[in-house]
Every structure is written in C-alpha cells, then in structure tokens.
CSV table of C-alpha atoms in Angstrom, one decimal:
chain,number,residue,atom,x,y,z
A,1,MET,CA,13.1,14.0,-18.3
A,2,ARG,CA,10.7,16.9,-16.7
A,3,THR,CA,8.5,15.4,-13.8
A,4,LEU,CA,5.5,17.6,-12.8
A,5,VAL,CA,4.8,17.2,-9.2
A,6,PRO,CA,1.0,19.1,-8.9
A,7,PHE,CA,0.4,20.4,-5.3
A,8,GLY,CA,-2.9,21.9,-4.2
A,9,ALA,CA,-1.6,24.9,-2.7
A,10,ARG,CA,-5.2,26.1,-1.4
A,11,ASP,CA,-6.3,24.9,1.7
A,12,PRO,CA,-4.7,21.4,1.5
A,13,LYS,CA,-5.4,17.9,3.2
A,14,THR,CA,-8.7,19.2,4.3
A,15,ARG,CA,-9.4,15.6,5.0
A,16,LEU,CA,-7.0,15.7,7.8
A,17,ASP,CA,-8.9,18.4,9.6
A,18,ALA,CA,-9.9,16.1,12.4
A,19,VAL,CA,-6.4,16.0,13.6
A,20,LEU,CA,-4.7,19.0,12.0
A,21,ASP,CA,-5.7,22.9,11.8
A,22,ALA,CA,-5.8,25.0,8.6
A,23,ASP,CA,-2.2,25.9,9.2
A,24,GLU,CA,-1.0,22.4,10.4
A,25,ARG,CA,-2.6,21.1,7.1
A,26,ARG,CA,-0.7,23.7,5.0
A,27,ALA,CA,2.7,23.2,6.8
A,28,PHE,CA,2.3,19.6,6.8
A,29,ALA,CA,1.4,19.2,2.9
A,30,GLU,CA,4.4,21.4,2.1
A,31,ALA,CA,6.9,19.3,4.3
A,32,MET,CA,5.6,16.6,2.2
A,33,LEU,CA,6.3,18.5,-1.3
A,34,GLU,CA,9.6,19.0,0.1
A,35,ASP,CA,10.1,15.2,0.9
A,36,VAL,CA,8.9,14.5,-2.8
A,37,LEU,CA,11.0,17.0,-4.2
A,38,GLY,CA,14.0,15.9,-2.6
A,39,VAL,CA,14.2,12.1,-4.0
A,40,LEU,CA,13.3,13.6,-7.6
A,41,THR,CA,16.3,15.8,-8.0
A,42,ASP,CA,18.1,13.8,-10.6
A,43,HIS,CA,14.6,13.6,-12.6
A,44,ASP,CA,13.9,17.5,-13.0
A,45,PRO,CA,11.2,18.3,-10.7
A,46,VAL,CA,8.5,21.1,-11.7
A,47,VAL,CA,6.0,22.1,-9.1
A,48,LEU,CA,2.4,22.3,-10.6
A,49,ALA,CA,0.4,24.5,-8.5
A,50,ASN,CA,-2.9,26.3,-8.4
A,51,ALA,CA,-1.5,29.0,-6.3
A,52,PRO,CA,2.1,30.4,-5.7
A,53,VAL,CA,4.3,28.4,-3.3
A,54,ASP,CA,7.6,29.1,-2.0
A,55,VAL,CA,9.8,26.0,-2.5
A,56,ASP,CA,13.2,25.0,-3.8
A,57,ALA,CA,12.2,23.8,-7.2
A,58,PRO,CA,10.5,25.7,-10.5
A,59,VAL,CA,6.6,26.4,-10.0
A,60,THR,CA,4.4,26.5,-12.7
A,61,VAL,CA,1.0,28.2,-11.6
A,62,ASP,CA,-2.3,27.1,-12.8
A,63,GLU,CA,-5.5,27.4,-11.5
A,64,ARG,CA,-7.2,24.9,-13.4
A,65,PRO,CA,-8.4,21.8,-11.8
A,66,LEU,CA,-5.8,18.9,-11.8
A,67,THR,CA,-6.6,17.1,-14.6
A,68,GLU,CA,-6.9,20.1,-17.0
A,69,ALA,CA,-3.5,21.6,-15.5
A,70,VAL,CA,-1.4,18.2,-16.1
A,71,ASN,CA,-2.7,17.6,-19.4
A,72,ALA,CA,-1.9,21.2,-20.7
A,73,GLU,CA,1.7,20.4,-19.5
A,74,LEU,CA,1.5,17.0,-21.3
A,75,ALA,CA,0.3,18.4,-24.5
A,76,ILE,CA,3.7,20.9,-24.4
A,77,GLU,CA,6.6,18.3,-23.8
A,78,SER,CA,6.8,14.6,-24.2
A,79,PRO,CA,8.0,12.5,-22.5
A,80,THR,CA,7.0,13.8,-18.8
A,81,ALA,CA,6.5,12.3,-15.5
A,82,VAL,CA,3.9,12.8,-13.0
A,83,VAL,CA,4.3,12.4,-9.2
A,84,MET,CA,1.9,13.3,-6.8
A,85,ALA,CA,3.0,15.7,-3.8
A,86,ASP,CA,1.6,13.7,-1.0
A,87,LEU,CA,4.0,10.8,-1.0
A,88,PRO,CA,6.3,11.3,1.8
A,89,LEU,CA,7.1,7.3,2.1
A,90,LEU,CA,8.7,8.0,-1.5
A,91,ASP,CA,12.5,6.9,-1.4
A,92,SER,CA,14.9,6.8,-4.0
A,93,ASP,CA,14.9,3.0,-4.6
A,94,ALA,CA,11.1,3.5,-5.5
A,95,VAL,CA,11.8,6.5,-7.9
A,96,ALA,CA,13.9,4.1,-9.8
A,97,GLU,CA,11.5,1.6,-9.9
A,98,LEU,CA,9.0,4.3,-11.4
A,99,PHE,CA,11.5,5.2,-14.0
A,100,ALA,CA,13.0,1.8,-15.1
A,101,PRO,CA,10.1,0.4,-17.2
A,102,ASP,CA,10.7,0.8,-20.7
A,103,ALA,CA,6.9,1.5,-21.6
A,104,ASP,CA,5.2,4.3,-23.3
A,105,LEU,CA,3.0,4.7,-19.9
A,106,VAL,CA,4.2,3.5,-16.5
A,107,VAL,CA,1.6,3.5,-13.8
A,108,ALA,CA,1.9,3.6,-10.0
A,109,PRO,CA,-1.4,2.8,-8.5
A,110,GLY,CA,-2.6,4.7,-5.4
A,111,LEU,CA,-4.6,3.3,-2.6
A,112,GLY,CA,-8.3,3.4,-3.2
A,113,GLY,CA,-8.0,3.6,-7.1
A,114,GLY,CA,-5.7,6.7,-7.3
A,115,THR,CA,-2.9,7.1,-9.9
A,116,ASN,CA,0.0,8.3,-7.7
A,117,ALA,CA,2.4,8.7,-10.2
A,118,LEU,CA,3.0,8.2,-14.2
A,119,VAL,CA,5.7,8.4,-16.5
A,120,VAL,CA,4.3,9.2,-20.1
A,121,ARG,CA,6.4,8.4,-23.3
A,122,ASP,CA,3.3,8.6,-25.5
A,123,PRO,CA,2.6,12.1,-26.5
A,124,GLU,CA,-1.1,11.5,-27.2
A,125,PHE,CA,-1.6,10.1,-23.6
A,126,ARG,CA,-4.0,12.2,-21.1
A,127,VAL,CA,-4.7,11.9,-17.5
A,128,ASP,CA,-8.1,12.1,-16.2
A,129,TYR,CA,-8.0,12.1,-12.4
A,130,HIS,CA,-11.6,11.6,-11.9
A,131,GLY,CA,-13.3,8.6,-10.6
A,132,VAL,CA,-11.2,5.3,-10.4
A,133,SER,CA,-8.3,6.7,-12.5
A,134,VAL,CA,-5.7,4.1,-12.3
A,135,ARG,CA,-8.2,1.7,-14.1
A,136,ASP,CA,-9.3,4.5,-16.4
A,137,HIS,CA,-5.7,5.2,-17.0
A,138,ARG,CA,-4.8,1.4,-17.7
A,139,GLN,CA,-7.8,0.9,-20.0
A,140,SER,CA,-6.9,4.3,-21.9
A,141,ALA,CA,-3.8,2.9,-22.7
A,142,ARG,CA,-5.1,-0.3,-23.6
A,143,ALA,CA,-7.3,1.1,-26.1
A,144,SER,CA,-4.8,2.9,-28.0
A,145,ASP,CA,-2.2,-0.2,-28.0
A,146,THR,CA,0.3,2.0,-25.8
A,147,SER,CA,2.8,-0.1,-24.2
A,148,LEU,CA,1.9,-0.3,-20.1
A,149,ALA,CA,3.8,-1.0,-17.1
A,150,THR,CA,2.5,-1.1,-13.5
A,151,VAL,CA,4.9,-0.6,-10.7
A,152,ASP,CA,4.5,-2.3,-7.4
A,153,SER,CA,5.4,0.1,-4.6
A,154,PHE,CA,3.9,0.6,-1.2
A,155,ARG,CA,6.1,3.8,-0.9
A,156,LEU,CA,4.4,5.0,-4.3
A,157,ALA,CA,1.0,3.7,-3.5
A,158,MET,CA,0.7,5.4,0.0
A,159,ASP,CA,-0.8,9.1,-0.6
A,160,ILE,CA,-1.8,10.6,2.7
A,161,ASP,CA,-5.2,11.9,2.7
A,162,GLU,CA,-6.6,10.4,5.9
A,163,PRO,CA,-5.7,10.6,9.7
A,164,SER,CA,-5.2,6.9,9.6
A,165,ASP,CA,-2.6,7.4,6.8
A,166,LEU,CA,-0.6,9.4,9.3
A,167,VAL,CA,0.6,6.3,10.8
A,168,GLU,CA,2.4,5.1,7.7
A,169,VAL,CA,4.4,8.1,7.9
A,170,LEU,CA,5.5,7.6,11.3
A,171,LEU,CA,6.3,4.3,10.7
A,172,HIS,CA,7.9,4.2,7.3
A,173,ALA,CA,9.2,7.8,6.6
A,174,ASP,CA,12.0,9.6,7.8
A,175,GLY,CA,12.1,13.3,6.0
A,176,ALA,CA,10.2,16.7,6.9
A,177,ALA,CA,6.7,15.3,6.9
A,178,ALA,CA,7.7,12.5,9.5
A,179,ASP,CA,10.0,15.0,11.4
A,180,TRP,CA,7.0,17.8,11.3
A,181,LEU,CA,4.4,14.9,12.5
A,182,ARG,CA,6.8,13.8,15.6
A,183,ALA,CA,7.6,17.4,16.3
A,184,HIS,CA,3.8,18.2,16.7
A,185,GLY,CA,3.1,15.3,18.9
A,186,GLY,CA,2.0,12.7,16.2
A,187,ARG,CA,2.3,9.1,17.7
A,188,ALA,CA,1.1,5.4,16.1
A,189,THR,CA,-0.6,4.0,19.1
A,190,THR,CA,-2.3,0.5,19.3
A,191,ALA,CA,-6.3,0.4,20.7
A,192,ASP,CA,-8.3,-2.7,20.1
A,193,GLY,CA,-5.3,-4.3,18.2
A,194,ARG,CA,-5.6,-1.7,15.6
A,195,VAL,CA,-2.8,1.0,15.0
A,196,GLN,CA,-4.2,4.6,15.4
A,197,PHE,CA,-2.6,8.0,14.7
A,198,ASN,CA,-3.2,10.3,17.9
A,199,ARG,CA,-1.4,13.5,18.9
A,200,GLU,CA,0.6,14.3,22.3
A,201,ASP,CA,1.4,17.5,23.9
A,202,PRO,CA,5.0,17.6,22.6
A,203,GLY,CA,6.0,19.0,25.8
B,1,MET,CA,12.3,-22.8,2.2
B,2,ARG,CA,9.3,-23.8,4.1
B,3,THR,CA,6.8,-21.0,4.1
B,4,LEU,CA,4.1,-20.6,6.8
B,5,VAL,CA,0.7,-19.4,5.8
B,6,PRO,CA,-1.4,-18.6,8.8
B,7,PHE,CA,-5.0,-19.0,8.6
B,8,GLY,CA,-7.6,-18.0,10.9
B,9,ALA,CA,-10.3,-20.6,10.2
B,10,ARG,CA,-12.7,-19.6,12.8
B,11,ASP,CA,-15.3,-16.9,12.0
B,12,PRO,CA,-12.6,-15.3,9.6
B,13,LYS,CA,-12.5,-11.5,8.4
B,14,THR,CA,-15.1,-10.2,11.0
B,15,ARG,CA,-14.4,-6.5,10.1
B,16,LEU,CA,-16.1,-7.3,6.6
B,17,ASP,CA,-19.2,-8.2,8.3
B,18,ALA,CA,-21.2,-4.9,6.9
B,19,VAL,CA,-20.8,-6.2,3.5
B,20,LEU,CA,-20.1,-10.2,3.5
B,21,ASP,CA,-22.5,-12.5,6.0
B,22,ALA,CA,-20.7,-15.2,7.9
B,23,ASP,CA,-20.8,-17.8,5.3
B,24,GLU,CA,-19.5,-15.3,2.6
B,25,ARG,CA,-16.4,-14.5,4.8
B,26,ARG,CA,-15.4,-18.0,5.3
B,27,ALA,CA,-15.9,-18.2,1.3
B,28,PHE,CA,-14.0,-15.1,0.6
B,29,ALA,CA,-11.6,-15.9,2.9
B,30,GLU,CA,-10.8,-19.3,1.6
B,31,ALA,CA,-10.6,-17.9,-2.0
B,32,MET,CA,-8.0,-15.3,-0.6
B,33,LEU,CA,-5.9,-18.3,1.1
B,34,GLU,CA,-6.0,-20.3,-2.3
B,35,ASP,CA,-4.5,-17.1,-4.4
B,36,VAL,CA,-1.7,-17.0,-1.8
B,37,LEU,CA,-0.7,-20.6,-1.8
B,38,GLY,CA,-1.0,-20.5,-5.8
B,39,VAL,CA,1.5,-17.8,-5.8
B,40,LEU,CA,3.8,-19.8,-3.2
B,41,THR,CA,3.8,-23.1,-5.0
B,42,ASP,CA,7.9,-22.9,-5.2
B,43,HIS,CA,8.2,-22.1,-1.7
B,44,ASP,CA,6.9,-25.2,0.2
B,45,PRO,CA,3.7,-23.9,1.5
B,46,VAL,CA,2.3,-25.1,4.7
B,47,VAL,CA,-1.2,-23.4,6.0
B,48,LEU,CA,-1.0,-22.9,9.6
B,49,ALA,CA,-4.8,-22.8,10.9
B,50,ASN,CA,-6.2,-22.4,14.1
B,51,ALA,CA,-9.0,-25.3,13.0
B,52,PRO,CA,-9.1,-28.0,9.9
B,53,VAL,CA,-9.1,-26.3,6.4
B,54,ASP,CA,-9.7,-28.1,3.4
B,55,VAL,CA,-7.0,-26.9,0.7
B,56,ASP,CA,-5.0,-28.2,-1.6
B,57,ALA,CA,-1.7,-27.9,0.5
B,58,PRO,CA,-0.2,-29.4,4.0
B,59,VAL,CA,-2.1,-28.1,7.0
B,60,THR,CA,-0.9,-27.9,10.3
B,61,VAL,CA,-3.6,-27.4,13.1
B,62,ASP,CA,-2.5,-25.3,16.1
B,63,GLU,CA,-5.4,-23.7,18.3
B,64,ARG,CA,-2.9,-21.5,19.9
B,65,PRO,CA,-2.9,-17.5,19.1
B,66,LEU,CA,-1.3,-16.7,16.1
B,67,THR,CA,2.0,-15.5,17.6
B,68,GLU,CA,2.4,-18.7,19.6
B,69,ALA,CA,1.4,-20.9,17.0
B,70,VAL,CA,4.1,-19.3,14.6
B,71,ASN,CA,6.5,-18.9,17.2
B,72,ALA,CA,6.2,-22.8,17.7
B,73,GLU,CA,7.1,-23.3,13.8
B,74,LEU,CA,10.0,-21.2,13.8
B,75,ALA,CA,11.5,-23.0,16.8
B,76,ILE,CA,11.1,-26.2,15.0
B,77,GLU,CA,12.4,-25.1,11.5
B,78,SER,CA,14.7,-22.5,10.2
B,79,PRO,CA,15.0,-20.7,7.7
B,80,THR,CA,11.2,-20.3,7.5
B,81,ALA,CA,8.9,-17.7,5.7
B,82,VAL,CA,5.7,-16.1,7.1
B,83,VAL,CA,3.5,-15.0,4.6
B,84,MET,CA,-0.2,-14.0,5.5
B,85,ALA,CA,-3.4,-15.8,3.9
B,86,ASP,CA,-5.3,-12.4,3.1
B,87,LEU,CA,-2.9,-11.1,0.5
B,88,PRO,CA,-5.1,-11.5,-2.7
B,89,LEU,CA,-3.1,-9.0,-4.7
B,90,LEU,CA,0.0,-10.9,-4.2
B,91,ASP,CA,1.7,-12.1,-7.4
B,92,SER,CA,4.9,-14.4,-8.5
B,93,ASP,CA,7.0,-10.9,-8.9
B,94,ALA,CA,6.1,-9.8,-5.3
B,95,VAL,CA,7.3,-13.0,-3.9
B,96,ALA,CA,10.1,-13.2,-5.9
B,97,GLU,CA,11.0,-9.6,-4.2
B,98,LEU,CA,10.1,-11.2,-0.8
B,99,PHE,CA,12.8,-14.1,-1.3
B,100,ALA,CA,15.7,-12.0,-3.1
B,101,PRO,CA,17.4,-10.2,0.0
B,102,ASP,CA,20.0,-12.2,1.3
B,103,ALA,CA,19.2,-10.8,5.1
B,104,ASP,CA,18.4,-12.7,8.2
B,105,LEU,CA,15.4,-11.0,8.6
B,106,VAL,CA,13.3,-9.9,5.3
B,107,VAL,CA,9.9,-7.8,6.3
B,108,ALA,CA,7.2,-6.9,4.2
B,109,PRO,CA,5.0,-4.1,6.2
B,110,GLY,CA,1.0,-4.4,6.1
B,111,LEU,CA,-1.1,-1.2,5.9
B,112,GLY,CA,-1.2,0.2,9.3
B,113,GLY,CA,1.6,-1.1,11.2
B,114,GLY,CA,1.2,-5.0,10.3
B,115,THR,CA,3.9,-7.6,9.2
B,116,ASN,CA,2.2,-9.3,6.3
B,117,ALA,CA,5.2,-11.2,5.3
B,118,LEU,CA,8.6,-12.5,7.0
B,119,VAL,CA,11.6,-14.5,5.7
B,120,VAL,CA,13.4,-15.8,8.4
B,121,ARG,CA,16.8,-17.1,8.4
B,122,ASP,CA,18.1,-16.3,12.3
B,123,PRO,CA,17.0,-19.5,14.1
B,124,GLU,CA,16.5,-17.2,17.6
B,125,PHE,CA,14.0,-14.8,16.0
B,126,ARG,CA,10.6,-15.0,17.4
B,127,VAL,CA,7.6,-13.0,16.2
B,128,ASP,CA,5.2,-10.8,17.9
B,129,TYR,CA,2.1,-9.6,16.2
B,130,HIS,CA,0.4,-7.6,18.8
B,131,GLY,CA,0.6,-3.9,18.6
B,132,VAL,CA,2.8,-2.3,15.9
B,133,SER,CA,4.4,-5.5,15.0
B,134,VAL,CA,6.2,-4.0,12.0
B,135,ARG,CA,8.1,-1.5,13.9
B,136,ASP,CA,8.5,-4.4,16.9
B,137,HIS,CA,10.2,-6.9,14.3
B,138,ARG,CA,12.9,-4.4,12.9
B,139,GLN,CA,13.5,-3.1,16.6
B,140,SER,CA,14.0,-6.8,17.5
B,141,ALA,CA,16.2,-7.7,14.3
B,142,ARG,CA,18.7,-4.1,15.2
B,143,ALA,CA,18.7,-5.2,18.9
B,144,SER,CA,20.3,-8.5,18.4
B,145,ASP,CA,22.4,-7.5,15.1
B,146,THR,CA,20.4,-10.0,12.8
B,147,SER,CA,20.4,-8.2,9.2
B,148,LEU,CA,17.3,-6.8,8.0
B,149,ALA,CA,16.0,-5.9,4.5
B,150,THR,CA,12.4,-4.4,4.2
B,151,VAL,CA,10.7,-5.0,0.8
B,152,ASP,CA,8.6,-1.9,-1.0
B,153,SER,CA,5.5,-3.8,-2.4
B,154,PHE,CA,2.0,-2.5,-2.6
B,155,ARG,CA,0.9,-6.2,-3.3
B,156,LEU,CA,2.6,-7.4,-0.3
B,157,ALA,CA,1.4,-4.5,1.9
B,158,MET,CA,-2.3,-4.9,0.9
B,159,ASP,CA,-3.8,-7.2,3.4
B,160,ILE,CA,-7.6,-7.4,3.2
B,161,ASP,CA,-9.7,-6.4,6.5
B,162,GLU,CA,-11.8,-3.9,6.0
B,163,PRO,CA,-15.0,-3.4,3.3
B,164,SER,CA,-12.8,-0.2,1.7
B,165,ASP,CA,-10.0,-2.8,0.9
B,166,LEU,CA,-11.9,-4.8,-1.1
B,167,VAL,CA,-11.9,-2.2,-3.9
B,168,GLU,CA,-8.2,-3.0,-3.9
B,169,VAL,CA,-8.9,-6.5,-4.7
B,170,LEU,CA,-11.5,-5.4,-7.8
B,171,LEU,CA,-8.7,-3.0,-9.1
B,172,HIS,CA,-5.6,-5.0,-8.7
B,173,ALA,CA,-6.3,-9.1,-8.4
B,174,ASP,CA,-6.9,-11.4,-10.6
B,175,GLY,CA,-7.2,-14.7,-9.1
B,176,ALA,CA,-9.9,-16.7,-7.1
B,177,ALA,CA,-10.7,-13.8,-4.5
B,178,ALA,CA,-11.5,-11.0,-7.4
B,179,ASP,CA,-13.7,-13.7,-9.1
B,180,TRP,CA,-15.7,-14.8,-6.0
B,181,LEU,CA,-16.1,-11.0,-5.3
B,182,ARG,CA,-17.3,-10.1,-8.7
B,183,ALA,CA,-19.6,-13.1,-8.8
B,184,HIS,CA,-21.1,-11.9,-5.7
B,185,GLY,CA,-21.8,-8.6,-6.9
B,186,GLY,CA,-18.7,-6.7,-5.6
B,187,ARG,CA,-18.2,-3.2,-7.6
B,188,ALA,CA,-15.8,-0.4,-7.5
B,189,THR,CA,-17.9,2.7,-7.6
B,190,THR,CA,-17.1,6.5,-6.9
B,191,ALA,CA,-18.8,8.8,-4.6
B,192,ASP,CA,-17.8,12.1,-3.8
B,193,GLY,CA,-14.5,11.4,-5.5
B,194,ARG,CA,-13.5,8.7,-3.6
B,195,VAL,CA,-13.8,5.0,-4.7
B,196,GLN,CA,-16.2,2.6,-2.7
B,197,PHE,CA,-16.8,-0.7,-2.5
B,198,ASN,CA,-20.6,-1.5,-3.3
B,199,ARG,CA,-22.5,-5.0,-4.1
B,200,GLU,CA,-24.7,-5.3,-6.5
B,201,ASP,CA,-27.3,-8.3,-7.5
B,202,PRO,CA,-25.3,-10.2,-9.5
B,203,GLY,CA,-28.5,-10.9,-11.5
C-alpha cells in the first residue's frame, strides 16, 4: 500500500523555536522524516511536501495546505495510508499494528486530538486535519458506515511539536532524530520532580 | 497476580488546580481510580493509598512516600504488578498487553519519563519513582540481567496530571472519569489550531 508522509518543508516545527533555531529545526525535522521513512520501507512511502526536500524516497510537491494536498492524493489512489513525518518514536512493531486491522479506516490518534496515522481503504473517505481531527475522522467513518479500527500505540501517538516532547525522543527513540538531539546537547533532566528538556554545550 | 494501584488520597492532582477545585480534584481522582479498578478486575487489584479511601476493592494504607510503600509490598509478594490510578484511558486490551510478555520486568512508560505500569516477576526488583523513572527502571533491569519487555500503549502512557491532559480523557475515555468531566462542563475546544480543555456551565 502506498503510504503518504506529509512533510512541512517550509520553516518546520516553529513551536520548537525556544530551544532550536531555524536551521536546527529544519535539520531535526529532516532527521525525524528519515526515521519515519526508515520504518516504512515495506509500505511504499511517498513524501508529500509543500516544497522540495532531498530524501531517499519519492517526493510529491504540493503547495496546498495539508488537508487539501492529502485529499487530492486520496482521490487518485485507494487504498492509501498517511503517516506523519514527526513520529521519531515509531518502530516496526507500531507500523505493523497500524496495518494489521482489516478495517476500511484505521486511525492512530495523536496527543492533543490529532490524527498521526491513517490507513484508508474506503475510496470515498477524506481527511480534515483542522480542529480535533481524530474526533472528526471517527465521526466521519461512523456517519458513512465505514468500518473503523483505532490503534493504541504510544509510539504512534507521540508527535513532536513542543520542547517538552523532545524528552520522549531522548528516552524512547534510537534513530536519526535522537542522535541529532544528543549530538546537539539535548538532555532529559529533572527539576521539581518533572522531566524537562535542556541543552548542554556538546563540548 | 496481585496488582497494586497506588493512590495519593491526600489533596490529589494538585497540578489540575487551575481548572478543578480541591473537592473536584478529589472526586475526579476517585473516578479515575474507579476506572482503573474496573479494568483490573481479573488481576486482583489492591489499592495502596496514603490515607483511607472508600472504593470497591481491598485497600492497604501506607503513609510512606510512593517508592517506599511500593517496595515494601514488592518485598512481601512476587510476582506483583503496579498500575497507577490516574490512567482513565486504560482498557482491557491495554491491560492484556501489559500482562502478555513473559519477561521478569514489563514496563509501560508514561508521558514525561514516568513509569505508569510494571509487571514485576523478579523478586529482587525494586522501584524508584523519583527522577526519570522509566529510564532508571530499565537500567536497573539491564544491570541485573533481568529480562525486560516494554509495552507500547498510548492508553497506558497517558497519565493525567495537567489541564491539557484532560482533553485526552474527553476524546478517548468512556468511563467514570470521562462522565465526571463532561457532567462538570469539560469540553475539548480548538483555538489557534491546538486543542484545549475548557469548562462550560453544565446548565
């Protein structure tokens, strides 16, 4: 099955700007993309980017917003999977969980109401990433009697947007994104009983 | 297998005080405990509380800090599981995943470096919930050649500490905690593209 990997190539991961500058955010976003593509090799990954990006996978450039770009691809080919590019905890077991259910729509919720991955076997289904997308995608499936399965995976749920999310990369990932963070001084430290992301001079 | 469910009965969930007052936090914490006990019925749950609590399960009261109280119980009986009381997304499938691996130590990571659940079959293993406990528990297992399995579950990873965590309860839980939140005006709303927890007058 073809798997779309949407990638925001223009000024990516702006909510990380308290800890990473623009060039670092771009490099880190590309490291996460590399990790995701690495665990999707058996699932025909195609990067769907809003600007050219140099990666070891086919790239489709579509400048439209995420929802419109994904829906244009869903209209062309079915079945199709969609896996976000900012899931550096993803491993082959979690990918297998995503593709295992024999349902017309398989949803992997993201932290905070997002939809981090979908397997779309219903050719009529369309995405809407605005708002509480996981709720909307489930409601859309129920409204059209599309069979629905939900995947319970922390590795699929954990998209990286905020500085505090970087702690999860350091603790649970072992690919390019984790290597990049460690090489750039990323450390998980504790203060007041809570774990925080900090940067040290890598020396 | 006996399953300890640690419950902080004194002024629970203080980090929710921006959205719930002290009585509400207590009621919500007890609703989460009820949900967790409800999915553990086949696993001999015992509430390990630091003050008396009225629930439909055996209760052991131990006023010591969490780590010391759990370790005292681990020294008495092996194997023993430990499942935190603030996991209202937990369902029977996630519980089955926790108990499935045939390892001396099974770890379910929590968001932010915590350890939300453990299955401890090594009678020598002791917990340490301070700091980045999931890292420490894994290192402890490796240092003693204890076989280790890690469970990948969003439902096990999602402990409820902060107001933003309440969104996950509204979106993904359907037990007493979700009912309580909805009855008390809890709503998942979107602002600036991010999902937030808000309260409305339940009318």
